[in-house]
PDB file of C-alpha atoms in Angstrom:
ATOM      1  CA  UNK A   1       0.000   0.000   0.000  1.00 77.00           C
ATOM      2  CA  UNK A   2       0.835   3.191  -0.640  1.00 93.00           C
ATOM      3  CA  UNK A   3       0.017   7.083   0.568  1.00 96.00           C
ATOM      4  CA  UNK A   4      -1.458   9.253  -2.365  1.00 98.00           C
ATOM      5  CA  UNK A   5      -1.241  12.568  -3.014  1.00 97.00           C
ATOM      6  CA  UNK A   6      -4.749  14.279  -2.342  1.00 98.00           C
ATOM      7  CA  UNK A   7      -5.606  16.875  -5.117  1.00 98.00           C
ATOM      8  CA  UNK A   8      -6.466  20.212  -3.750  1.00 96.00           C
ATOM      9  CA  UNK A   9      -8.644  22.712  -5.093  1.00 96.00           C
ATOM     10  CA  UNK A  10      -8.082  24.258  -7.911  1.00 96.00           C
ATOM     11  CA  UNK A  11      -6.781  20.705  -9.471  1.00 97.00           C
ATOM     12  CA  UNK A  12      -9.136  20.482 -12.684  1.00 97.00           C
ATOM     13  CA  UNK A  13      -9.569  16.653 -11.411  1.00 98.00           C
ATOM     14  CA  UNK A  14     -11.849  17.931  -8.796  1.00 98.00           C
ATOM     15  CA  UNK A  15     -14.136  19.104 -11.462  1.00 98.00           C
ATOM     16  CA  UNK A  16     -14.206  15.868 -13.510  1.00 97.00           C
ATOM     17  CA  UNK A  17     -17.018  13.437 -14.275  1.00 98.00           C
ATOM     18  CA  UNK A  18     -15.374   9.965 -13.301  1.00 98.00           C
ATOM     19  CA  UNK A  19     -15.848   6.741 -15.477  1.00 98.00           C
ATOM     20  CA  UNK A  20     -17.440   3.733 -14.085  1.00 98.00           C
ATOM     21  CA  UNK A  21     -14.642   1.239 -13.363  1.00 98.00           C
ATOM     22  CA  UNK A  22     -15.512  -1.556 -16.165  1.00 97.00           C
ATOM     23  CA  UNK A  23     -12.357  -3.763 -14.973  1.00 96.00           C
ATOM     24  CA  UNK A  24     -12.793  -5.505 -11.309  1.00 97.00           C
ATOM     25  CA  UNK A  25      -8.714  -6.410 -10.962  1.00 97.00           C
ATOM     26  CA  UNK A  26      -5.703  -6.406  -8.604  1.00 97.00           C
ATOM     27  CA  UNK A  27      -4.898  -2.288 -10.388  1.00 97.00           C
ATOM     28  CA  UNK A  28      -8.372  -1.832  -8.670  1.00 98.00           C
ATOM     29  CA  UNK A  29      -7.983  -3.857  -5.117  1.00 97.00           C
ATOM     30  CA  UNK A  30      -4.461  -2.164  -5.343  1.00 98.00           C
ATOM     31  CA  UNK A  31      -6.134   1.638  -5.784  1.00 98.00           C
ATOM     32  CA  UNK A  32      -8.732   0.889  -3.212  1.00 98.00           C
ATOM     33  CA  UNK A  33      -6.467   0.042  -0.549  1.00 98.00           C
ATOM     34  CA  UNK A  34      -4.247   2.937  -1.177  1.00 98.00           C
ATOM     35  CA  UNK A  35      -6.985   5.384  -1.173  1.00 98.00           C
ATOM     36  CA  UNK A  36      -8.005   3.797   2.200  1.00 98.00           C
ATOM     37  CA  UNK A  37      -4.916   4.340   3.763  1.00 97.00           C
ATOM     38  CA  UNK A  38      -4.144   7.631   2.362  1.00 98.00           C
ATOM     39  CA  UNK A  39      -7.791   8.827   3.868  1.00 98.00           C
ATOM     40  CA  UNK A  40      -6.917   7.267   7.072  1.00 97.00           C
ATOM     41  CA  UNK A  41      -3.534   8.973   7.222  1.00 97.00           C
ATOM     42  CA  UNK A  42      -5.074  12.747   6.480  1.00 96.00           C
ATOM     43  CA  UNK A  43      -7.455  11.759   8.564  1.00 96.00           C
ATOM     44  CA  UNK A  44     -10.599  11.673   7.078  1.00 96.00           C
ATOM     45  CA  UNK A  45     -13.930  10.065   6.665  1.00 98.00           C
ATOM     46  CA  UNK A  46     -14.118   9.642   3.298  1.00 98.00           C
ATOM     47  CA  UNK A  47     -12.240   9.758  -0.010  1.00 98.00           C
ATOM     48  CA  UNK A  48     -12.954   9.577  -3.911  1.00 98.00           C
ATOM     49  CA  UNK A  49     -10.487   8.455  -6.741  1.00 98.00           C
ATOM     50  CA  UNK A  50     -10.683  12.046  -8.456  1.00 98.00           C
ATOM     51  CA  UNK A  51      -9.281  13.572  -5.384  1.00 98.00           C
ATOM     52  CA  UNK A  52      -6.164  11.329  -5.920  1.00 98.00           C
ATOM     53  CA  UNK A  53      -5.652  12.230  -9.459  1.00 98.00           C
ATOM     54  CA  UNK A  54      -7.953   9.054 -10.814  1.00 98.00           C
ATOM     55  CA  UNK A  55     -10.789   9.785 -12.717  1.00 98.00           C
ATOM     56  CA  UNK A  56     -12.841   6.710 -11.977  1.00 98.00           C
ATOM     57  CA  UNK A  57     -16.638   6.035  -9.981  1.00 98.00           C
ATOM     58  CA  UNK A  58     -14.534   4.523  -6.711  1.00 98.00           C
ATOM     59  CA  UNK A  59     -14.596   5.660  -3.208  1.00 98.00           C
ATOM     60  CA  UNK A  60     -14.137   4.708   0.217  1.00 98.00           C
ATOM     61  CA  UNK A  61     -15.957   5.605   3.349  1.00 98.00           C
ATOM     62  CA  UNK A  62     -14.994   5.011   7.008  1.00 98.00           C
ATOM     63  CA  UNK A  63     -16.402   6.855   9.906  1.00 97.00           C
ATOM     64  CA  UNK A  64     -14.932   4.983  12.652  1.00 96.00           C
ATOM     65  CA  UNK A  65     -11.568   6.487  11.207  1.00 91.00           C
ATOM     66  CA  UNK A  66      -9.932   2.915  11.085  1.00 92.00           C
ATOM     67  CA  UNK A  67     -10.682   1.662  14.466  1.00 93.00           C
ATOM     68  CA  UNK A  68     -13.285  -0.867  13.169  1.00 94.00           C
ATOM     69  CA  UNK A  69     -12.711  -2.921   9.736  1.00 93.00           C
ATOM     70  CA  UNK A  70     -16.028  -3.535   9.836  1.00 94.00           C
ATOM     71  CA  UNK A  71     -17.512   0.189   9.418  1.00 95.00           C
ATOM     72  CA  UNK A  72     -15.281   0.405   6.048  1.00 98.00           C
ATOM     73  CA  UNK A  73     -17.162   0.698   3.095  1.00 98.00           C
ATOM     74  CA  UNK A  74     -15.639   0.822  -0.436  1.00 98.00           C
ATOM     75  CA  UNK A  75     -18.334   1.824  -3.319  1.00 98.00           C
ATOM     76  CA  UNK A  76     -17.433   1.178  -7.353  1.00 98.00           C
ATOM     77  CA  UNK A  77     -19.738   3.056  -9.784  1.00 98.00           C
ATOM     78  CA  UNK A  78     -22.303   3.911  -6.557  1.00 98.00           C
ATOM     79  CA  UNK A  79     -25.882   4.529  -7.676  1.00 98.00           C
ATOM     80  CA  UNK A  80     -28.384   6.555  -5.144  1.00 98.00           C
ATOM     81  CA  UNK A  81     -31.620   4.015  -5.324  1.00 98.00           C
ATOM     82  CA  UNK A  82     -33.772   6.256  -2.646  1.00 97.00           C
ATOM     83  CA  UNK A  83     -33.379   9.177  -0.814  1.00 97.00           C
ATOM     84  CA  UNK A  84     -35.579  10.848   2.557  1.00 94.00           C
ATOM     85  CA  UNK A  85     -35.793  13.797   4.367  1.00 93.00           C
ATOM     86  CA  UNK A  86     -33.211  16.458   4.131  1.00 95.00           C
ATOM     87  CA  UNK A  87     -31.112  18.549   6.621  1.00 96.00           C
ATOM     88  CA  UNK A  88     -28.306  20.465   6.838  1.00 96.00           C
ATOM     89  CA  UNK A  89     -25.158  19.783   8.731  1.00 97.00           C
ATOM     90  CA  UNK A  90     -21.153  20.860   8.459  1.00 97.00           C
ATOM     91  CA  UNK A  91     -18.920  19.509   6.015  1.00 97.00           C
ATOM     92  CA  UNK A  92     -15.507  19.929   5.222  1.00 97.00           C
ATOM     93  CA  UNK A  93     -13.389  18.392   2.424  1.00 98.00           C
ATOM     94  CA  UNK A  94      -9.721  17.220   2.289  1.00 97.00           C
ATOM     95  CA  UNK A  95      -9.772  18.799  -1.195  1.00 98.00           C
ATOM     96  CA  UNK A  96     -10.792  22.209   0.402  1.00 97.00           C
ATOM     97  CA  UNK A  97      -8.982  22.634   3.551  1.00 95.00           C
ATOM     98  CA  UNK A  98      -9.766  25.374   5.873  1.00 92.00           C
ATOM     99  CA  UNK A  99     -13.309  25.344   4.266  1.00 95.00           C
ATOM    100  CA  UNK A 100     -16.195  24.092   6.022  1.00 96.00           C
ATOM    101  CA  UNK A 101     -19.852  25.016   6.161  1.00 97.00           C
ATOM    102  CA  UNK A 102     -23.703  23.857   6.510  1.00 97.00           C
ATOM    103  CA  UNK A 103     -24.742  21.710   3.325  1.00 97.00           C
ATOM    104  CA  UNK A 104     -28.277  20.515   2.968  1.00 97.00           C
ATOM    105  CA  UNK A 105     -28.613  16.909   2.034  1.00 97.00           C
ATOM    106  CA  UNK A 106     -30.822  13.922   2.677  1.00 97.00           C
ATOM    107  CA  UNK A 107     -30.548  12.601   5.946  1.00 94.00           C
ATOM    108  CA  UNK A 108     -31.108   8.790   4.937  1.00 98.00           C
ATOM    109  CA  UNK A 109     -30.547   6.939   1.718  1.00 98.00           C
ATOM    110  CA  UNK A 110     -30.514   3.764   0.333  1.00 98.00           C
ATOM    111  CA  UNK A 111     -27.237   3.163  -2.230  1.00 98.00           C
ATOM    112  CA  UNK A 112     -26.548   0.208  -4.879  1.00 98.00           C
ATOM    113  CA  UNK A 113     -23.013  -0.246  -5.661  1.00 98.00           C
ATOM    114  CA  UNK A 114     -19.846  -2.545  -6.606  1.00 98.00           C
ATOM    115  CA  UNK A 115     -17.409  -3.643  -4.413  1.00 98.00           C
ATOM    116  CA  UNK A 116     -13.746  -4.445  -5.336  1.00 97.00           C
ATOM    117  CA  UNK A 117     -14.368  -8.156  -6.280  1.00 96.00           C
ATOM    118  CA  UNK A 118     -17.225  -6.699  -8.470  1.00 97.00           C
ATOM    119  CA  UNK A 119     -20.253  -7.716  -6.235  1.00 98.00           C
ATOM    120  CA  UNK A 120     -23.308  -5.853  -6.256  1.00 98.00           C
ATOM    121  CA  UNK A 121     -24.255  -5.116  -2.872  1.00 98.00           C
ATOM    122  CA  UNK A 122     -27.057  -2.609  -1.104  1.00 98.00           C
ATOM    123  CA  UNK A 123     -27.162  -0.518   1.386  1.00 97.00           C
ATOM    124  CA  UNK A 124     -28.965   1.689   4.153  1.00 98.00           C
ATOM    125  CA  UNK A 125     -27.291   4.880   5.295  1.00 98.00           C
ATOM    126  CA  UNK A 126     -28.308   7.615   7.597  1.00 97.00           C
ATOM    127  CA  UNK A 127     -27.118  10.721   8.842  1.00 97.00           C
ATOM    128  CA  UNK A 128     -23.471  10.918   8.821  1.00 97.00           C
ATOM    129  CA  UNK A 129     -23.164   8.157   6.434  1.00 98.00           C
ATOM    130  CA  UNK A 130     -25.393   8.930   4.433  1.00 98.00           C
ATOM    131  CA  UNK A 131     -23.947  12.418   3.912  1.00 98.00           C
ATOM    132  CA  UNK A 132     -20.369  11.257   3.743  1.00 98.00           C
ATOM    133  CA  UNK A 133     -21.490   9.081   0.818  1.00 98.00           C
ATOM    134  CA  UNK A 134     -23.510  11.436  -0.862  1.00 98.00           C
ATOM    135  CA  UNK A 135     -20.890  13.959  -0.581  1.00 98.00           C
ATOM    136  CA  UNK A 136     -17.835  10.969  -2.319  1.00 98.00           C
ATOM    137  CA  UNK A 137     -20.722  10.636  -5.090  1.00 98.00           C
ATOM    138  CA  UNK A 138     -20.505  14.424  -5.665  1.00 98.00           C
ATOM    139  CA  UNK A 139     -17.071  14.143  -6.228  1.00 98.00           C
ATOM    140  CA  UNK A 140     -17.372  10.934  -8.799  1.00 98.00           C
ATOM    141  CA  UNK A 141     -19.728  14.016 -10.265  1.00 98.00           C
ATOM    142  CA  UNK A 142     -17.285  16.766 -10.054  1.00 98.00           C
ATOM    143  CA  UNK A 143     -19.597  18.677  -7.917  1.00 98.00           C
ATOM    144  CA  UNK A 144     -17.546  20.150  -4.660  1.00 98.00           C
ATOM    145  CA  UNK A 145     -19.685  20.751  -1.311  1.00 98.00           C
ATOM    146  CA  UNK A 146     -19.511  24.459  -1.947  1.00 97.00           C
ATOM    147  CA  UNK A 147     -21.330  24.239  -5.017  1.00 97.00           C
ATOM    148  CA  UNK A 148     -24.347  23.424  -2.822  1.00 97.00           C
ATOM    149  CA  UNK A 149     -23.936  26.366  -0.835  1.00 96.00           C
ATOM    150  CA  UNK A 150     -26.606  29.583  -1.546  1.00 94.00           C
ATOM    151  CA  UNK A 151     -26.385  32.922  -0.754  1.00 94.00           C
ATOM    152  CA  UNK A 152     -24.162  34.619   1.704  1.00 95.00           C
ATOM    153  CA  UNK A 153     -22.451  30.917   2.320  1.00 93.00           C
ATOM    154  CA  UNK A 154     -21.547  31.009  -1.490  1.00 94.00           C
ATOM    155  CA  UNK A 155     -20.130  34.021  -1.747  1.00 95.00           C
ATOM    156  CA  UNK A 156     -17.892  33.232   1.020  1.00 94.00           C
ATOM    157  CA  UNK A 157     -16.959  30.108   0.048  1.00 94.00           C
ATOM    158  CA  UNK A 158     -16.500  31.208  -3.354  1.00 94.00           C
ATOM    159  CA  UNK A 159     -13.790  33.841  -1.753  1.00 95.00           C
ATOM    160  CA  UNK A 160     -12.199  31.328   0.019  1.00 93.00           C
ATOM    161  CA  UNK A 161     -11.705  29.253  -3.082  1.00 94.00           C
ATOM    162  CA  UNK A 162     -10.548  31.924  -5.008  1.00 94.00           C
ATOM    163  CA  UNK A 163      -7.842  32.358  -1.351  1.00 93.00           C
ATOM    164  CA  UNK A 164      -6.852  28.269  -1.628  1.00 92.00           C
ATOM    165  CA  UNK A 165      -6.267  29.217  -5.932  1.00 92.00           C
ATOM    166  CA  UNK A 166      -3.899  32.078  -5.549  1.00 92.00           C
ATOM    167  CA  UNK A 167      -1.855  29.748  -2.701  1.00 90.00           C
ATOM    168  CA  UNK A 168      -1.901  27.026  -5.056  1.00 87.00           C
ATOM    169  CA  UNK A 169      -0.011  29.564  -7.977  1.00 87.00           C
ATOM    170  CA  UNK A 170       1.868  30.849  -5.576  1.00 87.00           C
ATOM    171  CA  UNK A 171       3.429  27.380  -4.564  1.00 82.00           C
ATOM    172  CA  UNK A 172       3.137  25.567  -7.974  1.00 68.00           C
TER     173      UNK A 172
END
């Protein structure tokens, strides 16, 4: 396994549409496991293959942070079957750092996806879960948490950005 380099904002990969993953192989057991350790390491709670630079529909999800296996959950090509109720909670993005803010988004949903041995499973999510997965979907989408944002919130996050750009050209 190895750590990855997280993309950070303004990295055009962020902005991608991702393929679905079409080959279920050791490159993809091998990308999977990498991404989990390099979202463990940041720390986070969840990670997507376009914010390492791949532009495929894979992502991995753990709130427990690595303290239980068990609570892992690694999505190919993830499909929202059913969504309920909606409210809004902070969110903050290893893509974005120092940016965080209210997002609405459904509060349970109900997910079909692939995992690495290319098994289609189901699955029932609420609160945090759900949002961390429907946030890792947004990024197979190219859609970044701030896009959500209205009003005052977006115009401060949209300054912000613009703040994380000029740092990026003035390191790159």
């Amino acid at each position: 396994m190895a750590l990855l380099a997280i993309r950070i904002y303004p990295d055009p990969v962020l902005r991608a549409r991702c393929e679905p993953v079409q080959s279920f192989d050791e490159e993809l057991s091998e990308l999977v496991a990498d991404m989990v350790e390099t979202m463990h390491a940041a720390p986070g709670i969840g990670l997507a293959a376009s914010q390492v630079g791949v532009e495929k529909r894979v992502a991995v999800v753990d709130l427990s942070c690595g303290e239980r296996e068990e609570e892992l959950i690694a999505m190919i090509n993830p499909e929202v079957v059913e969504e309920r109720e909606r409210d809004e909670d902070v969110e903050g993005c290893l893509s974005l750092p120092g940016i965080s803010d209210k997002v609405r988004r459904s509060v349970a949903i109900r997910l079909r996806a692939v995992d690495p041995a290319g098994n289609l499973f189901e699955l029932e999510a609420e609160g945090l879960l759900a949002r961390a997965i429907l946030h890792e979907i947004d990024h197979m989408d190219g859609i970044l948490f701030t896009d959500r944002l209205r009003g005052l919130r977006k115009e401060r996050a949209r300054r912000l950005l613009k703040r994380l750009a000029k740092e990026s050209e003035a390191s790159g």
